[in-house]
Amino acid sequence: TWQEAGAGLPGRDVPALAASPSGSVLYAWVTGHGLFRSQDGGDSWQAVGGGLDARLPVVALAVDPSDPQHLLAAWAHGGDLGGWEGRLLESRDGGRSFAEVPVEEDILEIRTRPAVFGIAFDPERPGRVYLATEKGIWRSDAGGRGATWLKGSHARLFQAVSVAGGLVVAAAPNGDLYVSRDGGGTWRLTGEEVEGGGR
């Protein structure tokens, strides 16, 4: 069953949501209005002031399963010939303040700083975070800091990533879904033939 949860929000354009594992603490980014927080499962919402400029094109939010005050946010814009621009941001106080978390690495002797489009904390490994970026899936084992590219994930644009039960799933804009069962070391495009003739 479903119920309306955005009645207290100032707009209907909500490009990013995040929830604590219990579902009691929710965050929503409302385009043009900024970050909002609910502490009652979406029955009421309060603006979280002072953290991020409401004009930012925020595309992803994620809550640390071990601390609902620890929030990661990503904004991104651009694309096509001009390339992507974006940043990963971290809050330790429930979204009232944010600091940039650098996501960059030397790949093939080129300094790479990808835009982030999706964020997922691993609920079974404290501190582990997966990032869906324009240059593959990146992983951090320090809550978002020090992320590195998982080379087996392909250097392509991913728009979403999810983690549950030891499985990491990443989605590309064209509908391709990739699955990893070993923490991101190896990946398989869903639907590909696997050993034994199965799918």
PDB file of N, CA, C and O in Angstrom, residues 25-99:
ATOM      1  N   VAL A  25      13.517   8.663   9.257  1.00  0.00           N
ATOM      2  CA  VAL A  25      14.146   9.909   8.821  1.00  0.00           C
ATOM      3  C   VAL A  25      14.259   9.890   7.306  1.00  0.00           C
ATOM      4  O   VAL A  25      14.870   8.996   6.725  1.00  0.00           O
ATOM      5  N   LEU A  26      13.628  10.879   6.659  1.00  0.00           N
ATOM      6  CA  LEU A  26      13.653  11.008   5.212  1.00  0.00           C
ATOM      7  C   LEU A  26      14.241  12.364   4.833  1.00  0.00           C
ATOM      8  O   LEU A  26      14.040  13.351   5.544  1.00  0.00           O
ATOM      9  N   TYR A  27      14.947  12.390   3.714  1.00  0.00           N
ATOM     10  CA  TYR A  27      15.445  13.641   3.143  1.00  0.00           C
ATOM     11  C   TYR A  27      14.909  13.754   1.728  1.00  0.00           C
ATOM     12  O   TYR A  27      14.821  12.756   1.001  1.00  0.00           O
ATOM     13  N   ALA A  28      14.571  14.954   1.319  1.00  0.00           N
ATOM     14  CA  ALA A  28      14.104  15.203  -0.044  1.00  0.00           C
ATOM     15  C   ALA A  28      14.715  16.502  -0.551  1.00  0.00           C
ATOM     16  O   ALA A  28      14.748  17.500   0.181  1.00  0.00           O
ATOM     17  N   TRP A  29      15.192  16.480  -1.787  1.00  0.00           N
ATOM     18  CA  TRP A  29      15.662  17.706  -2.430  1.00  0.00           C
ATOM     19  C   TRP A  29      14.544  18.186  -3.354  1.00  0.00           C
ATOM     20  O   TRP A  29      14.116  17.475  -4.262  1.00  0.00           O
ATOM     21  N   VAL A  30      14.061  19.392  -3.112  1.00  0.00           N
ATOM     22  CA  VAL A  30      12.990  19.974  -3.914  1.00  0.00           C
ATOM     23  C   VAL A  30      13.602  21.055  -4.795  1.00  0.00           C
ATOM     24  O   VAL A  30      14.179  22.028  -4.288  1.00  0.00           O
ATOM     25  N   THR A  31      13.496  20.885  -6.103  1.00  0.00           N
ATOM     26  CA  THR A  31      14.099  21.823  -7.043  1.00  0.00           C
ATOM     27  C   THR A  31      13.629  23.250  -6.764  1.00  0.00           C
ATOM     28  O   THR A  31      12.427  23.515  -6.654  1.00  0.00           O
ATOM     29  N   GLY A  32      14.598  24.145  -6.612  1.00  0.00           N
ATOM     30  CA  GLY A  32      14.297  25.550  -6.359  1.00  0.00           C
ATOM     31  C   GLY A  32      14.013  25.889  -4.915  1.00  0.00           C
ATOM     32  O   GLY A  32      13.899  27.066  -4.560  1.00  0.00           O
ATOM     33  N   HIS A  33      13.895  24.862  -4.057  1.00  0.00           N
ATOM     34  CA  HIS A  33      13.565  25.101  -2.649  1.00  0.00           C
ATOM     35  C   HIS A  33      14.599  24.517  -1.695  1.00  0.00           C
ATOM     36  O   HIS A  33      14.644  24.903  -0.530  1.00  0.00           O
ATOM     37  N   GLY A  34      15.387  23.551  -2.149  1.00  0.00           N
ATOM     38  CA  GLY A  34      16.446  23.007  -1.329  1.00  0.00           C
ATOM     39  C   GLY A  34      16.104  21.728  -0.597  1.00  0.00           C
ATOM     40  O   GLY A  34      15.211  20.976  -0.997  1.00  0.00           O
ATOM     41  N   LEU A  35      16.827  21.497   0.501  1.00  0.00           N
ATOM     42  CA  LEU A  35      16.750  20.241   1.249  1.00  0.00           C
ATOM     43  C   LEU A  35      15.683  20.301   2.332  1.00  0.00           C
ATOM     44  O   LEU A  35      15.596  21.275   3.090  1.00  0.00           O
ATOM     45  N   PHE A  36      14.899  19.210   2.409  1.00  0.00           N
ATOM     46  CA  PHE A  36      13.874  19.082   3.447  1.00  0.00           C
ATOM     47  C   PHE A  36      14.067  17.756   4.163  1.00  0.00           C
ATOM     48  O   PHE A  36      14.564  16.792   3.592  1.00  0.00           O
ATOM     49  N   ARG A  37      13.660  17.737   5.436  1.00  0.00           N
ATOM     50  CA  ARG A  37      13.836  16.545   6.270  1.00  0.00           C
ATOM     51  C   ARG A  37      12.521  16.223   6.970  1.00  0.00           C
ATOM     52  O   ARG A  37      11.806  17.119   7.412  1.00  0.00           O
ATOM     53  N   SER A  38      12.217  14.940   7.041  1.00  0.00           N
ATOM     54  CA  SER A  38      11.060  14.461   7.790  1.00  0.00           C
ATOM     55  C   SER A  38      11.557  13.486   8.845  1.00  0.00           C
ATOM     56  O   SER A  38      12.390  12.632   8.564  1.00  0.00           O
ATOM     57  N   GLN A  39      11.038  13.622  10.051  1.00  0.00           N
ATOM     58  CA  GLN A  39      11.401  12.696  11.130  1.00  0.00           C
ATOM     59  C   GLN A  39      10.221  11.825  11.544  1.00  0.00           C
ATOM     60  O   GLN A  39      10.269  11.175  12.585  1.00  0.00           O
ATOM     61  N   ASP A  40       9.198  11.796  10.689  1.00  0.00           N
ATOM     62  CA  ASP A  40       8.029  10.965  10.982  1.00  0.00           C
ATOM     63  C   ASP A  40       7.565  10.205   9.741  1.00  0.00           C
ATOM     64  O   ASP A  40       6.370  10.026   9.516  1.00  0.00           O
ATOM     65  N   GLY A  41       8.532   9.781   8.929  1.00  0.00           N
ATOM     66  CA  GLY A  41       8.204   8.959   7.771  1.00  0.00           C
ATOM     67  C   GLY A  41       7.485   9.681   6.653  1.00  0.00           C
ATOM     68  O   GLY A  41       6.826   9.045   5.830  1.00  0.00           O
ATOM     69  N   GLY A  42       7.597  11.000   6.593  1.00  0.00           N
ATOM     70  CA  GLY A  42       7.006  11.767   5.506  1.00  0.00           C
ATOM     71  C   GLY A  42       5.683  12.429   5.824  1.00  0.00           C
ATOM     72  O   GLY A  42       5.092  13.079   4.957  1.00  0.00           O
ATOM     73  N   ASP A  43       5.204  12.309   7.059  1.00  0.00           N
ATOM     74  CA  ASP A  43       3.940  12.969   7.422  1.00  0.00           C
ATOM     75  C   ASP A  43       4.099  14.482   7.492  1.00  0.00           C
ATOM     76  O   ASP A  43       3.167  15.225   7.184  1.00  0.00           O
ATOM     77  N   SER A  44       5.277  14.946   7.908  1.00  0.00           N
ATOM     78  CA  SER A  44       5.549  16.385   7.948  1.00  0.00           C
ATOM     79  C   SER A  44       7.000  16.621   7.539  1.00  0.00           C
ATOM     80  O   SER A  44       7.850  15.739   7.695  1.00  0.00           O
ATOM     81  N   TRP A  45       7.266  17.814   6.998  1.00  0.00           N
ATOM     82  CA  TRP A  45       8.595  18.145   6.477  1.00  0.00           C
ATOM     83  C   TRP A  45       9.030  19.501   7.004  1.00  0.00           C
ATOM     84  O   TRP A  45       8.210  20.395   7.181  1.00  0.00           O
ATOM     85  N   GLN A  46      10.340  19.626   7.242  1.00  0.00           N
ATOM     86  CA  GLN A  46      10.920  20.895   7.666  1.00  0.00           C
ATOM     87  C   GLN A  46      12.083  21.226   6.734  1.00  0.00           C
ATOM     88  O   GLN A  46      12.877  20.335   6.384  1.00  0.00           O
ATOM     89  N   ALA A  47      12.193  22.495   6.366  1.00  0.00           N
ATOM     90  CA  ALA A  47      13.321  22.933   5.548  1.00  0.00           C
ATOM     91  C   ALA A  47      14.598  22.817   6.364  1.00  0.00           C
ATOM     92  O   ALA A  47      14.624  23.119   7.559  1.00  0.00           O
ATOM     93  N   VAL A  48      15.662  22.342   5.732  1.00  0.00           N
ATOM     94  CA  VAL A  48      16.970  22.261   6.375  1.00  0.00           C
ATOM     95  C   VAL A  48      17.764  23.447   5.841  1.00  0.00           C
ATOM     96  O   VAL A  48      18.268  23.416   4.732  1.00  0.00           O
ATOM     97  N   GLY A  49      17.835  24.483   6.623  1.00  0.00           N
ATOM     98  CA  GLY A  49      18.439  25.728   6.143  1.00  0.00           C
ATOM     99  C   GLY A  49      19.953  25.756   6.285  1.00  0.00           C
ATOM    100  O   GLY A  49      20.539  25.066   7.118  1.00  0.00           O
ATOM    101  N   GLY A  50      20.574  26.564   5.444  1.00  0.00           N
ATOM    102  CA  GLY A  50      21.997  26.859   5.590  1.00  0.00           C
ATOM    103  C   GLY A  50      22.949  25.886   4.956  1.00  0.00           C
ATOM    104  O   GLY A  50      24.146  26.157   4.872  1.00  0.00           O
ATOM    105  N   GLY A  51      22.480  24.733   4.483  1.00  0.00           N
ATOM    106  CA  GLY A  51      23.400  23.731   3.983  1.00  0.00           C
ATOM    107  C   GLY A  51      23.815  23.908   2.545  1.00  0.00           C
ATOM    108  O   GLY A  51      24.985  24.120   2.241  1.00  0.00           O
ATOM    109  N   LEU A  52      22.857  23.840   1.617  1.00  0.00           N
ATOM    110  CA  LEU A  52      23.148  23.908   0.191  1.00  0.00           C
ATOM    111  C   LEU A  52      22.264  24.942  -0.482  1.00  0.00           C
ATOM    112  O   LEU A  52      21.102  25.124  -0.105  1.00  0.00           O
ATOM    113  N   ASP A  53      22.816  25.585  -1.491  1.00  0.00           N
ATOM    114  CA  ASP A  53      22.071  26.542  -2.307  1.00  0.00           C
ATOM    115  C   ASP A  53      20.921  25.820  -3.000  1.00  0.00           C
ATOM    116  O   ASP A  53      21.131  24.803  -3.676  1.00  0.00           O
ATOM    117  N   ALA A  54      19.715  26.322  -2.862  1.00  0.00           N
ATOM    118  CA  ALA A  54      18.530  25.687  -3.431  1.00  0.00           C
ATOM    119  C   ALA A  54      18.563  25.635  -4.950  1.00  0.00           C
ATOM    120  O   ALA A  54      17.802  24.886  -5.567  1.00  0.00           O
ATOM    121  N   ARG A  55      19.448  26.414  -5.582  1.00  0.00           N
ATOM    122  CA  ARG A  55      19.532  26.420  -7.046  1.00  0.00           C
ATOM    123  C   ARG A  55      20.407  25.298  -7.583  1.00  0.00           C
ATOM    124  O   ARG A  55      20.457  25.070  -8.791  1.00  0.00           O
ATOM    125  N   LEU A  56      21.116  24.570  -6.716  1.00  0.00           N
ATOM    126  CA  LEU A  56      21.989  23.489  -7.194  1.00  0.00           C
ATOM    127  C   LEU A  56      21.170  22.364  -7.824  1.00  0.00           C
ATOM    128  O   LEU A  56      20.100  22.006  -7.321  1.00  0.00           O
ATOM    129  N   PRO A  57      21.686  21.772  -8.912  1.00  0.00           N
ATOM    130  CA  PRO A  57      20.992  20.644  -9.540  1.00  0.00           C
ATOM    131  C   PRO A  57      21.331  19.316  -8.850  1.00  0.00           C
ATOM    132  O   PRO A  57      22.041  18.462  -9.382  1.00  0.00           O
ATOM    133  N   VAL A  58      20.813  19.141  -7.632  1.00  0.00           N
ATOM    134  CA  VAL A  58      21.086  17.928  -6.853  1.00  0.00           C
ATOM    135  C   VAL A  58      20.385  16.739  -7.510  1.00  0.00           C
ATOM    136  O   VAL A  58      19.202  16.801  -7.835  1.00  0.00           O
ATOM    137  N   VAL A  59      21.148  15.661  -7.712  1.00  0.00           N
ATOM    138  CA  VAL A  59      20.612  14.479  -8.388  1.00  0.00           C
ATOM    139  C   VAL A  59      20.589  13.240  -7.500  1.00  0.00           C
ATOM    140  O   VAL A  59      19.974  12.232  -7.860  1.00  0.00           O
ATOM    141  N   ALA A  60      21.270  13.279  -6.340  1.00  0.00           N
ATOM    142  CA  ALA A  60      21.326  12.087  -5.486  1.00  0.00           C
ATOM    143  C   ALA A  60      21.531  12.471  -4.026  1.00  0.00           C
ATOM    144  O   ALA A  60      22.244  13.435  -3.723  1.00  0.00           O
ATOM    145  N   LEU A  61      20.892  11.704  -3.149  1.00  0.00           N
ATOM    146  CA  LEU A  61      21.074  11.800  -1.705  1.00  0.00           C
ATOM    147  C   LEU A  61      21.201  10.386  -1.157  1.00  0.00           C
ATOM    148  O   LEU A  61      20.605   9.454  -1.695  1.00  0.00           O
ATOM    149  N   ALA A  62      21.957  10.219  -0.074  1.00  0.00           N
ATOM    150  CA  ALA A  62      22.040   8.920   0.599  1.00  0.00           C
ATOM    151  C   ALA A  62      22.328   9.152   2.074  1.00  0.00           C
ATOM    152  O   ALA A  62      23.101  10.045   2.432  1.00  0.00           O
ATOM    153  N   VAL A  63      21.718   8.326   2.921  1.00  0.00           N
ATOM    154  CA  VAL A  63      21.891   8.406   4.372  1.00  0.00           C
ATOM    155  C   VAL A  63      22.722   7.235   4.848  1.00  0.00           C
ATOM    156  O   VAL A  63      22.471   6.084   4.465  1.00  0.00           O
ATOM    157  N   ASP A  64      23.687   7.502   5.695  1.00  0.00           N
ATOM    158  CA  ASP A  64      24.507   6.461   6.300  1.00  0.00           C
ATOM    159  C   ASP A  64      23.608   5.572   7.177  1.00  0.00           C
ATOM    160  O   ASP A  64      22.925   6.076   8.067  1.00  0.00           O
ATOM    161  N   PRO A  65      23.588   4.259   6.940  1.00  0.00           N
ATOM    162  CA  PRO A  65      22.727   3.382   7.743  1.00  0.00           C
ATOM    163  C   PRO A  65      23.036   3.416   9.233  1.00  0.00           C
ATOM    164  O   PRO A  65      22.157   3.138  10.059  1.00  0.00           O
ATOM    165  N   SER A  66      24.269   3.761   9.589  1.00  0.00           N
ATOM    166  CA  SER A  66      24.646   3.768  10.999  1.00  0.00           C
ATOM    167  C   SER A  66      24.448   5.127  11.662  1.00  0.00           C
ATOM    168  O   SER A  66      24.593   5.240  12.880  1.00  0.00           O
ATOM    169  N   ASP A  67      24.114   6.176  10.887  1.00  0.00           N
ATOM    170  CA  ASP A  67      23.983   7.516  11.454  1.00  0.00           C
ATOM    171  C   ASP A  67      23.102   8.381  10.554  1.00  0.00           C
ATOM    172  O   ASP A  67      23.564   8.867   9.517  1.00  0.00           O
ATOM    173  N   PRO A  68      21.836   8.614  10.918  1.00  0.00           N
ATOM    174  CA  PRO A  68      20.954   9.402  10.060  1.00  0.00           C
ATOM    175  C   PRO A  68      21.352  10.870   9.933  1.00  0.00           C
ATOM    176  O   PRO A  68      20.782  11.587   9.113  1.00  0.00           O
ATOM    177  N   GLN A  69      22.327  11.312  10.732  1.00  0.00           N
ATOM    178  CA  GLN A  69      22.847  12.678  10.591  1.00  0.00           C
ATOM    179  C   GLN A  69      23.917  12.775   9.503  1.00  0.00           C
ATOM    180  O   GLN A  69      24.259  13.862   9.057  1.00  0.00           O
ATOM    181  N   HIS A  70      24.444  11.616   9.076  1.00  0.00           N
ATOM    182  CA  HIS A  70      25.498  11.570   8.047  1.00  0.00           C
ATOM    183  C   HIS A  70      24.836  11.400   6.690  1.00  0.00           C
ATOM    184  O   HIS A  70      24.251  10.355   6.400  1.00  0.00           O
ATOM    185  N   LEU A  71      24.947  12.423   5.863  1.00  0.00           N
ATOM    186  CA  LEU A  71      24.254  12.478   4.584  1.00  0.00           C
ATOM    187  C   LEU A  71      25.240  12.804   3.477  1.00  0.00           C
ATOM    188  O   LEU A  71      26.118  13.658   3.648  1.00  0.00           O
ATOM    189  N   LEU A  72      25.123  12.111   2.351  1.00  0.00           N
ATOM    190  CA  LEU A  72      25.886  12.449   1.153  1.00  0.00           C
ATOM    191  C   LEU A  72      24.930  12.980   0.101  1.00  0.00           C
ATOM    192  O   LEU A  72      23.811  12.485  -0.038  1.00  0.00           O
ATOM    193  N   ALA A  73      25.380  13.994  -0.636  1.00  0.00           N
ATOM    194  CA  ALA A  73      24.584  14.585  -1.713  1.00  0.00           C
ATOM    195  C   ALA A  73      25.483  14.778  -2.919  1.00  0.00           C
ATOM    196  O   ALA A  73      26.693  14.995  -2.783  1.00  0.00           O
ATOM    197  N   ALA A  74      24.894  14.699  -4.101  1.00  0.00           N
ATOM    198  CA  ALA A  74      25.648  14.940  -5.329  1.00  0.00           C
ATOM    199  C   ALA A  74      24.848  15.854  -6.236  1.00  0.00           C
ATOM    200  O   ALA A  74      23.631  15.714  -6.350  1.00  0.00           O
ATOM    201  N   TRP A  75      25.547  16.802  -6.856  1.00  0.00           N
ATOM    202  CA  TRP A  75      24.899  17.608  -7.888  1.00  0.00           C
ATOM    203  C   TRP A  75      25.684  17.449  -9.178  1.00  0.00           C
ATOM    204  O   TRP A  75      26.882  17.197  -9.173  1.00  0.00           O
ATOM    205  N   ALA A  76      24.967  17.554 -10.279  1.00  0.00           N
ATOM    206  CA  ALA A  76      25.603  17.377 -11.587  1.00  0.00           C
ATOM    207  C   ALA A  76      24.782  18.082 -12.652  1.00  0.00           C
ATOM    208  O   ALA A  76      23.560  18.166 -12.560  1.00  0.00           O
ATOM    209  N   HIS A  77      25.483  18.600 -13.654  1.00  0.00           N
ATOM    210  CA  HIS A  77      24.803  19.162 -14.819  1.00  0.00           C
ATOM    211  C   HIS A  77      25.757  19.141 -15.997  1.00  0.00           C
ATOM    212  O   HIS A  77      26.960  18.953 -15.844  1.00  0.00           O
ATOM    213  N   GLY A  78      25.221  19.345 -17.177  1.00  0.00           N
ATOM    214  CA  GLY A  78      26.052  19.371 -18.386  1.00  0.00           C
ATOM    215  C   GLY A  78      25.748  18.192 -19.272  1.00  0.00           C
ATOM    216  O   GLY A  78      24.603  17.838 -19.507  1.00  0.00           O
ATOM    217  N   GLY A  79      26.818  17.573 -19.771  1.00  0.00           N
ATOM    218  CA  GLY A  79      26.674  16.447 -20.669  1.00  0.00           C
ATOM    219  C   GLY A  79      26.940  16.835 -22.102  1.00  0.00           C
ATOM    220  O   GLY A  79      27.389  17.942 -22.408  1.00  0.00           O
ATOM    221  N   ASP A  80      26.659  15.908 -23.004  1.00  0.00           N
ATOM    222  CA  ASP A  80      26.896  16.094 -24.433  1.00  0.00           C
ATOM    223  C   ASP A  80      28.349  16.495 -24.675  1.00  0.00           C
ATOM    224  O   ASP A  80      29.251  16.006 -24.004  1.00  0.00           O
ATOM    225  N   LEU A  81      28.583  17.414 -25.589  1.00  0.00           N
ATOM    226  CA  LEU A  81      29.965  17.742 -25.963  1.00  0.00           C
ATOM    227  C   LEU A  81      30.698  18.515 -24.880  1.00  0.00           C
ATOM    228  O   LEU A  81      31.919  18.495 -24.818  1.00  0.00           O
ATOM    229  N   GLY A  82      29.966  19.224 -24.048  1.00  0.00           N
ATOM    230  CA  GLY A  82      30.609  20.028 -23.011  1.00  0.00           C
ATOM    231  C   GLY A  82      31.091  19.233 -21.812  1.00  0.00           C
ATOM    232  O   GLY A  82      31.800  19.753 -20.961  1.00  0.00           O
ATOM    233  N   GLY A  83      30.695  17.967 -21.722  1.00  0.00           N
ATOM    234  CA  GLY A  83      31.080  17.154 -20.577  1.00  0.00           C
ATOM    235  C   GLY A  83      30.207  17.461 -19.370  1.00  0.00           C
ATOM    236  O   GLY A  83      29.361  18.347 -19.380  1.00  0.00           O
ATOM    237  N   TRP A  84      30.442  16.687 -18.316  1.00  0.00           N
ATOM    238  CA  TRP A  84      29.667  16.825 -17.083  1.00  0.00           C
ATOM    239  C   TRP A  84      30.462  17.602 -16.046  1.00  0.00           C
ATOM    240  O   TRP A  84      31.669  17.496 -15.976  1.00  0.00           O
ATOM    241  N   GLU A  85      29.742  18.337 -15.221  1.00  0.00           N
ATOM    242  CA  GLU A  85      30.341  18.975 -14.057  1.00  0.00           C
ATOM    243  C   GLU A  85      29.521  18.567 -12.855  1.00  0.00           C
ATOM    244  O   GLU A  85      28.291  18.468 -12.939  1.00  0.00           O
ATOM    245  N   GLY A  86      30.170  18.310 -11.743  1.00  0.00           N
ATOM    246  CA  GLY A  86      29.431  17.931 -10.548  1.00  0.00           C
ATOM    247  C   GLY A  86      30.333  17.787  -9.351  1.00  0.00           C
ATOM    248  O   GLY A  86      31.564  17.806  -9.472  1.00  0.00           O
ATOM    249  N   ARG A  87      29.730  17.650  -8.185  1.00  0.00           N
ATOM    250  CA  ARG A  87      30.469  17.518  -6.936  1.00  0.00           C
ATOM    251  C   ARG A  87      29.747  16.545  -6.010  1.00  0.00           C
ATOM    252  O   ARG A  87      28.520  16.416  -6.055  1.00  0.00           O
ATOM    253  N   LEU A  88      30.530  15.900  -5.153  1.00  0.00           N
ATOM    254  CA  LEU A  88      30.001  15.084  -4.064  1.00  0.00           C
ATOM    255  C   LEU A  88      30.174  15.891  -2.783  1.00  0.00           C
ATOM    256  O   LEU A  88      31.248  16.462  -2.547  1.00  0.00           O
ATOM    257  N   LEU A  89      29.128  15.943  -1.965  1.00  0.00           N
ATOM    258  CA  LEU A  89      29.126  16.746  -0.747  1.00  0.00           C
ATOM    259  C   LEU A  89      28.717  15.875   0.435  1.00  0.00           C
ATOM    260  O   LEU A  89      27.931  14.943   0.294  1.00  0.00           O
ATOM    261  N   GLU A  90      29.230  16.233   1.613  1.00  0.00           N
ATOM    262  CA  GLU A  90      28.965  15.446   2.823  1.00  0.00           C
ATOM    263  C   GLU A  90      28.485  16.350   3.942  1.00  0.00           C
ATOM    264  O   GLU A  90      29.004  17.446   4.142  1.00  0.00           O
ATOM    265  N   SER A  91      27.484  15.858   4.671  1.00  0.00           N
ATOM    266  CA  SER A  91      27.013  16.533   5.879  1.00  0.00           C
ATOM    267  C   SER A  91      27.088  15.562   7.045  1.00  0.00           C
ATOM    268  O   SER A  91      26.737  14.389   6.902  1.00  0.00           O
ATOM    269  N   ARG A  92      27.535  16.052   8.176  1.00  0.00           N
ATOM    270  CA  ARG A  92      27.571  15.243   9.408  1.00  0.00           C
ATOM    271  C   ARG A  92      26.554  15.739  10.432  1.00  0.00           C
ATOM    272  O   ARG A  92      26.498  15.231  11.549  1.00  0.00           O
ATOM    273  N   ASP A  93      25.751  16.745  10.038  1.00  0.00           N
ATOM    274  CA  ASP A  93      24.802  17.339  10.985  1.00  0.00           C
ATOM    275  C   ASP A  93      23.386  17.397  10.414  1.00  0.00           C
ATOM    276  O   ASP A  93      22.650  18.347  10.611  1.00  0.00           O
ATOM    277  N   GLY A  94      23.016  16.360   9.687  1.00  0.00           N
ATOM    278  CA  GLY A  94      21.659  16.283   9.180  1.00  0.00           C
ATOM    279  C   GLY A  94      21.341  17.254   8.066  1.00  0.00           C
ATOM    280  O   GLY A  94      20.172  17.573   7.845  1.00  0.00           O
ATOM    281  N   GLY A  95      22.358  17.712   7.348  1.00  0.00           N
ATOM    282  CA  GLY A  95      22.145  18.581   6.205  1.00  0.00           C
ATOM    283  C   GLY A  95      22.237  20.062   6.488  1.00  0.00           C
ATOM    284  O   GLY A  95      22.065  20.879   5.579  1.00  0.00           O
ATOM    285  N   ARG A  96      22.540  20.451   7.723  1.00  0.00           N
ATOM    286  CA  ARG A  96      22.638  21.875   8.039  1.00  0.00           C
ATOM    287  C   ARG A  96      23.902  22.498   7.458  1.00  0.00           C
ATOM    288  O   ARG A  96      23.951  23.687   7.176  1.00  0.00           O
ATOM    289  N   SER A  97      24.955  21.691   7.289  1.00  0.00           N
ATOM    290  CA  SER A  97      26.185  22.180   6.650  1.00  0.00           C
ATOM    291  C   SER A  97      26.773  21.047   5.821  1.00  0.00           C
ATOM    292  O   SER A  97      26.599  19.868   6.144  1.00  0.00           O
ATOM    293  N   PHE A  98      27.451  21.412   4.739  1.00  0.00           N
ATOM    294  CA  PHE A  98      28.059  20.445   3.833  1.00  0.00           C
ATOM    295  C   PHE A  98      29.492  20.847   3.518  1.00  0.00           C
ATOM    296  O   PHE A  98      29.819  22.034   3.489  1.00  0.00           O
ATOM    297  N   ALA A  99      30.320  19.842   3.267  1.00  0.00           N
ATOM    298  CA  ALA A  99      31.687  20.062   2.792  1.00  0.00           C
ATOM    299  C   ALA A  99      31.896  19.187   1.566  1.00  0.00           C
ATOM    300  O   ALA A  99      31.351  18.084   1.470  1.00  0.00           O
TER     301      ALA A  99
END
